[in-house]
Short mmCIF file of C-alpha atoms and ligand atoms in Angstrom, two decimals:
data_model
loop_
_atom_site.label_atom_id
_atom_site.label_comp_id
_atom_site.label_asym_id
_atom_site.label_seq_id
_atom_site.Cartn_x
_atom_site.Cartn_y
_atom_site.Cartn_z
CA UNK A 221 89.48 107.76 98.31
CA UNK A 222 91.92 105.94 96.48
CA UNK A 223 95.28 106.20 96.63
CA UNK A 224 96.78 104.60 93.58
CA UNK A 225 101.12 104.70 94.30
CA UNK A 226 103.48 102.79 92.68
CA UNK A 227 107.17 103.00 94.19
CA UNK A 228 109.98 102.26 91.71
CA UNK A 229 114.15 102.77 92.03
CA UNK A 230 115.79 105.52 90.06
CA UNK A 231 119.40 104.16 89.18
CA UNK A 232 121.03 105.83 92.28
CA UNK A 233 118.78 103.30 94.01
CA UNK A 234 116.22 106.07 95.40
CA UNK A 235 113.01 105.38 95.81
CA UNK A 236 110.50 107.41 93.53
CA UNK A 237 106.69 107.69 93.86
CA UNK A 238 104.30 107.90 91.55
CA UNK A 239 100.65 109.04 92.84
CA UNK A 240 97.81 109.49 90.23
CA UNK A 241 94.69 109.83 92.94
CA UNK A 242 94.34 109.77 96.69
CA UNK A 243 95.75 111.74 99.56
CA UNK A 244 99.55 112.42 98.94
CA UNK A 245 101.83 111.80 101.93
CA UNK A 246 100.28 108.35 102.62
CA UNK A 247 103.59 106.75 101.83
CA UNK A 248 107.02 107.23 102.07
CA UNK A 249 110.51 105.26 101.97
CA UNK A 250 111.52 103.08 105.33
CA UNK A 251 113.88 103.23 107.31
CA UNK A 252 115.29 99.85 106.38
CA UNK A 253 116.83 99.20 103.43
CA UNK A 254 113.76 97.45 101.26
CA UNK A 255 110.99 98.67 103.93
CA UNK A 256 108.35 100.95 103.32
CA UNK A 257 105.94 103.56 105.70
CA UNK A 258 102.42 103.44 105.65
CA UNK A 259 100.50 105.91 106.99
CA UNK A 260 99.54 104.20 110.37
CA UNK A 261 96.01 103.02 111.15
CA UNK A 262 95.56 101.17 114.65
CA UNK A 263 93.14 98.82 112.74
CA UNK A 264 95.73 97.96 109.94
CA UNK A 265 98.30 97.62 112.28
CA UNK A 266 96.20 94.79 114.19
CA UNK A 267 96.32 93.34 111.09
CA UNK A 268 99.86 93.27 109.59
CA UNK A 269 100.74 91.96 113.61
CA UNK A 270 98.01 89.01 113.60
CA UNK A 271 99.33 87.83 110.05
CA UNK A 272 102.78 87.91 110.66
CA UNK A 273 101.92 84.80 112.81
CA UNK A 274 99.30 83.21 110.29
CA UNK A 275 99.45 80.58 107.83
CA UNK A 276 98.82 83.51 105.26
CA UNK A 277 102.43 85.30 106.72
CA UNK A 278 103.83 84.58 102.93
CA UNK A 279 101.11 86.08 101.02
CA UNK A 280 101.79 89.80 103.00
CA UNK A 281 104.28 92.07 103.18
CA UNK A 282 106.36 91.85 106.26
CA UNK A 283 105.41 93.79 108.96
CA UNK A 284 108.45 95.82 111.09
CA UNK A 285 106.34 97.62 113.51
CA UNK A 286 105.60 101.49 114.04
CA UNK A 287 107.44 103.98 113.46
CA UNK A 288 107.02 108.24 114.49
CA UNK A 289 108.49 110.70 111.64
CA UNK A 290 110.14 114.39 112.62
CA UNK A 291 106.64 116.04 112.29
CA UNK A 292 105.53 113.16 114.72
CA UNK A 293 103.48 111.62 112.32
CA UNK A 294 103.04 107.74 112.71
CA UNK A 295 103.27 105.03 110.19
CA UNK A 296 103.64 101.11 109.84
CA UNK A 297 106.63 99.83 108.14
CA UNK A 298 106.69 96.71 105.73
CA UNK A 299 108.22 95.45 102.97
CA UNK A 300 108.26 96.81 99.59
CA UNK A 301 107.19 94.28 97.58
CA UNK A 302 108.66 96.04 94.46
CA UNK A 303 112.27 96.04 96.10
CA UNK A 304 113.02 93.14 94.51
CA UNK A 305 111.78 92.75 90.73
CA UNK A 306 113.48 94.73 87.99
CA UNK A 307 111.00 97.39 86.29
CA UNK A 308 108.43 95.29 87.53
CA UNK A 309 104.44 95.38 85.96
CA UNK A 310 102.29 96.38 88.70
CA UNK A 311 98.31 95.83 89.02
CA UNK A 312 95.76 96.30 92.41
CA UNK A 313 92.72 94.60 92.22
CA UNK A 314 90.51 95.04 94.97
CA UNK A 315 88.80 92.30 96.02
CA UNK A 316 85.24 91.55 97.28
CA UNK A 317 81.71 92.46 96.45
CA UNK A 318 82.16 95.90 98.39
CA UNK A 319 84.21 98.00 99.61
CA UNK A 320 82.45 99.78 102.02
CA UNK A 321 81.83 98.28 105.74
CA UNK A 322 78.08 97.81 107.22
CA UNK A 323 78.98 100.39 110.33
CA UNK A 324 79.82 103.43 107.63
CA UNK A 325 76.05 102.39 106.35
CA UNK A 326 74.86 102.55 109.81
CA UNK A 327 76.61 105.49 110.67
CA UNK A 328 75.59 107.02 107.45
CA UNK A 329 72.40 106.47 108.24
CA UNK A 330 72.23 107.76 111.80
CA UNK A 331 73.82 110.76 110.83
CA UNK A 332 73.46 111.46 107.36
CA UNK A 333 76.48 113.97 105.75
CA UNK A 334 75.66 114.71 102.29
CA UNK A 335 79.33 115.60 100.60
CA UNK A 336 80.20 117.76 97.28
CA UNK A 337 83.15 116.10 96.11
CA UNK A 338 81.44 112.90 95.64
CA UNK A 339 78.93 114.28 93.76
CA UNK A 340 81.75 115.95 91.26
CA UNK A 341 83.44 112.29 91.80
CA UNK A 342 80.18 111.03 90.65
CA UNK A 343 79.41 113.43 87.82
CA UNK A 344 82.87 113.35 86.46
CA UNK A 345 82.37 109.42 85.79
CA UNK A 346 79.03 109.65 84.36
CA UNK A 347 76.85 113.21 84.39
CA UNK A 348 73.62 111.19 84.21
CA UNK A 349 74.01 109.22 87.52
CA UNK A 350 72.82 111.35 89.83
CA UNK A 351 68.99 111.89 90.92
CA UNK A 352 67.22 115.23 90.36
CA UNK A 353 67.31 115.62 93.99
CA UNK A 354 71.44 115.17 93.94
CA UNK A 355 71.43 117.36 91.42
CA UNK A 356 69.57 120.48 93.22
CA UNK A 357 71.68 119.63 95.88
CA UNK A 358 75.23 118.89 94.09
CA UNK A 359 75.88 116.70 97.47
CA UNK A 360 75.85 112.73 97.85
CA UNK A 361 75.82 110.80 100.46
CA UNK A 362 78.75 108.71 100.63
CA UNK A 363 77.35 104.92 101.08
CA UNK A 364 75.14 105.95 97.55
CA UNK A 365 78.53 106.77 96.33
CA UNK A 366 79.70 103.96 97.12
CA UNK A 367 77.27 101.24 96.29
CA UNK A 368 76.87 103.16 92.99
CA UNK A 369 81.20 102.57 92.33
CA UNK A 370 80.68 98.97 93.13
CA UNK A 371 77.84 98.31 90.79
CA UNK A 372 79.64 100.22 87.72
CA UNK A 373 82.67 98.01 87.92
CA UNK A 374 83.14 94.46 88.21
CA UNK A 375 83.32 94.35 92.28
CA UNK A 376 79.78 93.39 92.68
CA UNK A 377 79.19 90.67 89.86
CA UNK A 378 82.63 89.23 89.74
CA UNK A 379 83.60 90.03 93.56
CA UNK A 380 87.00 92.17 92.35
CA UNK A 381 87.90 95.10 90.48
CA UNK A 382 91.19 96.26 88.41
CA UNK A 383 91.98 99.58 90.22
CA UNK A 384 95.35 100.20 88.57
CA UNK A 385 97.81 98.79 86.02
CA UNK A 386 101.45 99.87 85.97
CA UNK A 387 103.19 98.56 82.94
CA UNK A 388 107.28 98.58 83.40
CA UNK A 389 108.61 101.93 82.19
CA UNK A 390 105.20 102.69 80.86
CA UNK A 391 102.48 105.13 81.98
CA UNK A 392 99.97 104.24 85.39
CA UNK A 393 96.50 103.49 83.91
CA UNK A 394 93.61 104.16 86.13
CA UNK A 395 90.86 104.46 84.21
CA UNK A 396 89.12 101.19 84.93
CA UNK A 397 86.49 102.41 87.14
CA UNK A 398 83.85 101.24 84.82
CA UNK A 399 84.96 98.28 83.62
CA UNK A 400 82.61 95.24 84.24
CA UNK A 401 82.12 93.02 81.82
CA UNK A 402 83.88 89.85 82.16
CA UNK A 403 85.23 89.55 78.89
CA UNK A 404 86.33 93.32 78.60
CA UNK A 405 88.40 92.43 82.55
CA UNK A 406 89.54 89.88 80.69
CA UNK A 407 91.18 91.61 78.40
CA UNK A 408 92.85 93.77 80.78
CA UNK A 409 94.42 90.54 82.40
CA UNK A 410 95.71 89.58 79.31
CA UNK A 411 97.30 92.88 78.57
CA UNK A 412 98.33 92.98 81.62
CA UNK A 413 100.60 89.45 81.48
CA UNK A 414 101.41 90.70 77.57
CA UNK A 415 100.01 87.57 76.69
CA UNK A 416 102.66 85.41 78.47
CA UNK A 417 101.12 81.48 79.17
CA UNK A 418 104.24 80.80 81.69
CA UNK A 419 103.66 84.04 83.46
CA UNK A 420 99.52 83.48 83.28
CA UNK A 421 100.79 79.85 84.80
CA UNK A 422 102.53 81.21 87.48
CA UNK A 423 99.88 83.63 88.67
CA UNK A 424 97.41 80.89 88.61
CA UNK A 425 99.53 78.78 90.73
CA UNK A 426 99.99 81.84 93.18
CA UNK A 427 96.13 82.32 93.11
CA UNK A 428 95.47 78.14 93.89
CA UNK A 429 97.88 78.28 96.56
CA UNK A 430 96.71 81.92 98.36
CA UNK A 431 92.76 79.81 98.46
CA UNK A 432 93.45 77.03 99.80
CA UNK A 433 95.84 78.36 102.49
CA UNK A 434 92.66 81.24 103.27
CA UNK A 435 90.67 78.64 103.65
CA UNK A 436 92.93 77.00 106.41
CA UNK A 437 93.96 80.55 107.94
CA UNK A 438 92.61 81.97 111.27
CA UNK A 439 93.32 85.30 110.13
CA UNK A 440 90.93 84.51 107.47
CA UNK A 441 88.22 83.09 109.29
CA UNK A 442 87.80 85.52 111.87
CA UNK A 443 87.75 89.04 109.72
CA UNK A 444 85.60 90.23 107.06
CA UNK A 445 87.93 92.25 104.58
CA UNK A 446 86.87 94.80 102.87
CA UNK A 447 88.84 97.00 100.60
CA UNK A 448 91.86 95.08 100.45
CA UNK A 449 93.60 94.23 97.46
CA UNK A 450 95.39 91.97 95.34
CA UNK A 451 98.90 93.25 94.29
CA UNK A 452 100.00 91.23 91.31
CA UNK A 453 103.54 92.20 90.51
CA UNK A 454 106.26 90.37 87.63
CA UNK A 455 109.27 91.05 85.68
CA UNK A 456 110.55 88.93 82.97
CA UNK A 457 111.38 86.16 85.27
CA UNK A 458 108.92 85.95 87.88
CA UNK A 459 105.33 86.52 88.88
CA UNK A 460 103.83 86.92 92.50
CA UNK A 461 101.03 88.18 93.82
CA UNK A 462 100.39 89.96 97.50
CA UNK A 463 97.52 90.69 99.78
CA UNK A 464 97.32 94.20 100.54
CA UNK A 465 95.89 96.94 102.49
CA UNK A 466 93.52 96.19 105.66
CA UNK A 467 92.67 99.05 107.11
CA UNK A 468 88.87 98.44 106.65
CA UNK A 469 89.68 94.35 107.28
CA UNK A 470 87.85 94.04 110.88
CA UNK A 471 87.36 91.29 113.51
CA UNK A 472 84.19 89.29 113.50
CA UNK A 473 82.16 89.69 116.09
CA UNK A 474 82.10 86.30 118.07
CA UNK A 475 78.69 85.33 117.11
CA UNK A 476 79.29 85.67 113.36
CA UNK A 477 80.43 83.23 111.19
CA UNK A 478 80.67 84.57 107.32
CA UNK A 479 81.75 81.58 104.47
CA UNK A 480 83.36 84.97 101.93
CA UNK A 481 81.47 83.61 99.17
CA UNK A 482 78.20 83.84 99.55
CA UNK A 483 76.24 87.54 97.91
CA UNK A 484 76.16 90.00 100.40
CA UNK A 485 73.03 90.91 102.58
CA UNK A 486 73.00 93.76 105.08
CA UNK A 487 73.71 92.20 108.42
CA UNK A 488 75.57 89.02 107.15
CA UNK A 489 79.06 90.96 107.05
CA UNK A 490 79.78 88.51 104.02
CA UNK A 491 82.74 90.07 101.80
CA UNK A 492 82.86 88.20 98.88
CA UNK A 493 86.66 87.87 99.22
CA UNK A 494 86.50 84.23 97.73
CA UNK A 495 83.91 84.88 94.86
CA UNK A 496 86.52 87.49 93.51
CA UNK A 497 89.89 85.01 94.34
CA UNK A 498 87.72 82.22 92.26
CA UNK A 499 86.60 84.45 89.21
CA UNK A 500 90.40 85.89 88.97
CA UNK A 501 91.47 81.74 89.09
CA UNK A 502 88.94 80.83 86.41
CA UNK A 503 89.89 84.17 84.40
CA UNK A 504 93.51 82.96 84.76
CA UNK A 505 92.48 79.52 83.80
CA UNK A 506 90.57 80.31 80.34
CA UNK A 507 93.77 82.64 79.73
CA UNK A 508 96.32 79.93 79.80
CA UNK A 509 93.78 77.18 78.01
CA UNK A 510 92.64 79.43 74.87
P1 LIG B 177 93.10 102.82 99.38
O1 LIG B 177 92.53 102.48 100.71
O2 LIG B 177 92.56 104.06 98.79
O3 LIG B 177 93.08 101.66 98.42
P2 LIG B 177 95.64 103.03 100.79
O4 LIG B 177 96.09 104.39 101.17
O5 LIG B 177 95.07 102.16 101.85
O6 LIG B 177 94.67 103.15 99.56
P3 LIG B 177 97.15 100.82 99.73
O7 LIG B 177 95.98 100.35 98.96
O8 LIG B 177 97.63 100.01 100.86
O9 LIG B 177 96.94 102.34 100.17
O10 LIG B 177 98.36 101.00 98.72
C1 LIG B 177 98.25 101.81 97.58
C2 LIG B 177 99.23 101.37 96.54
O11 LIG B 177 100.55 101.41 97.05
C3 LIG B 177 99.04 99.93 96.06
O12 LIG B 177 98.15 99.87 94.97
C4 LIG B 177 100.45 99.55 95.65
O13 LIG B 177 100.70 100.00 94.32
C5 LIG B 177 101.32 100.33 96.61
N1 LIG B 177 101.71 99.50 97.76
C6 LIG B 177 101.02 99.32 98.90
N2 LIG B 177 101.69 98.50 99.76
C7 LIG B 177 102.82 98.16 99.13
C8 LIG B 177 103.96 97.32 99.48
N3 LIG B 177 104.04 96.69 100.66
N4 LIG B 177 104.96 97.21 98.58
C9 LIG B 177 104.90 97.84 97.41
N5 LIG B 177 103.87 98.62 97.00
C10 LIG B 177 102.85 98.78 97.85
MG1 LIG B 178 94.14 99.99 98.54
MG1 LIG B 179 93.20 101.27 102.18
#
């Protein structure tokens, strides 16, 4: 499920949310002033507390431990990255060649449960996808589902996908789940930046710096991370870029080594994380020099 928010400030300086997809109530405003809840997952908390002592600590939100809500719900707070741009332009890209982790295969396959909403999922994005067998059925199991999102967008070829596009003021896009072709994600980008070369520049430089500091990172060298995205946010006078979201990044296990670029194979745990980091830096690149 995706949960595609974007959090801006009404005048009065309250936080509004706007959620197209995904389970409501994942997020809500922090208790400090710029800080933001997450619905809490032990595994993404692991996470945000390893990086805030990695080389990558300026390339995530900062991380201001757990916190329990009346209905004694928990969640993770960190910074809003938003807090500080004015009407900022927001876009997620998820990056990697999947976005599903080898144990929900393997448990999938242990203990197969076939499930109706993907198929509507499934039929809702294209009616002729499913197999006659699917069909009778109306179920799917979820790792098809899956595997089947990843090769209809750009995540498998070009190791990320757009997932959402806020424009300031304007409407959330998310209909970019079958977007693939490089020259049609291009185009996106480029819409995206409204054509700005300075503002292409600075993402660029953002996107050059975030590689080479993975490739020096601990954090990055010991987890495979799936599912996590890019958050690329500007105004009119400045453009970052963040990663997000780790609750399906996991540790290694000690006697696995993956490089993040090379194609994924079942067994090799490789993500793809910098095949989609060096396709968005080349897409940036022919951008700016056109
Ligand atoms: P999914 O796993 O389905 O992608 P999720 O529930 O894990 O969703 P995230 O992907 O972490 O949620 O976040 C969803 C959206 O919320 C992001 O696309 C982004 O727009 C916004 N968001 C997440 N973290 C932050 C943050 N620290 N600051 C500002 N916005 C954020
Ligand atoms: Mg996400
Ligand atoms: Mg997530």
């Amino acid at each position: 499920v995706t949960s595609l928010l974007t959090f801006t400030r009404t005048k009065q300086g309250q936080y509004e949310w706007i959620q197209l997809v995904g389970h409501p109530g994942t997020f809500k405003e922090g208790l400090h002033d710029g800080y933001i809840l997450k619905e809490l997952s032990e595994k993404e908390r692991r996470c945000c507390e390893l990086l805030q002592h990695d080389i990558l600590k300026d390339f995530v939100p900062k991380y201001n431990g757990t916190v329990k809500d009346e209905e004694g719900k928990h969640y993770i707070e960190m910074e809003d990255l938003l807090s500080s741009f004015h009407e900022p332009c927001i876009m997620d890209c998820k990056i990697g060649v999947r976005t599903y982790l080898e144990e929900d295969l393997d448990k999938s396959e242990r203990d197969p449960e076939p499930r109706t909403d993907l198929y509507e999922k499934m039929i809702a994005i294209d009616p002729t996808a499913p197999t006659e067998k699917e069909n009778e059925e109306k179920q799917i199991l979820k790792p098809r589902y899956m595997i089947w999102r990843e090769n209809l967008s750009s995540s498998e070829d070009l190791g990320f996908r757009i997932e959402a596009i806020k424009k300031s003021r304007g409407l959330m896009s998310k209909e970019f789940q079958r977007i693939k072709e490089r020259n049609e994600v291009r185009k996106h980008l480029t819409e995206f930046i409204a054509n700005s070369i300075p503002r292409a520049t600075q993402y660029l430089n953002r996107l050059t710096q975030l590689r080479s500091t993975c490739l020096r990172s601990k954090f990055f060298q010991t987890h495979e991370l799936i599912g996590s995205s890019l958050l690329f946010v500007h105004d009119t006078t400045r453009a970052l870029i963040w990663m997000i979201d780790f609750g399906k990044t996991r540790l290694l296990p000690s006697n696995i080594h993956i490089t993040h670029s090379k194609p994924w194979v079942r067994g090799t745990h490789e993500d793809g994380y910098l095949i989609g980091l060096d396709n968005l830096i080349l897409l940036f690149q022919e951008i700016i020099n056109d």
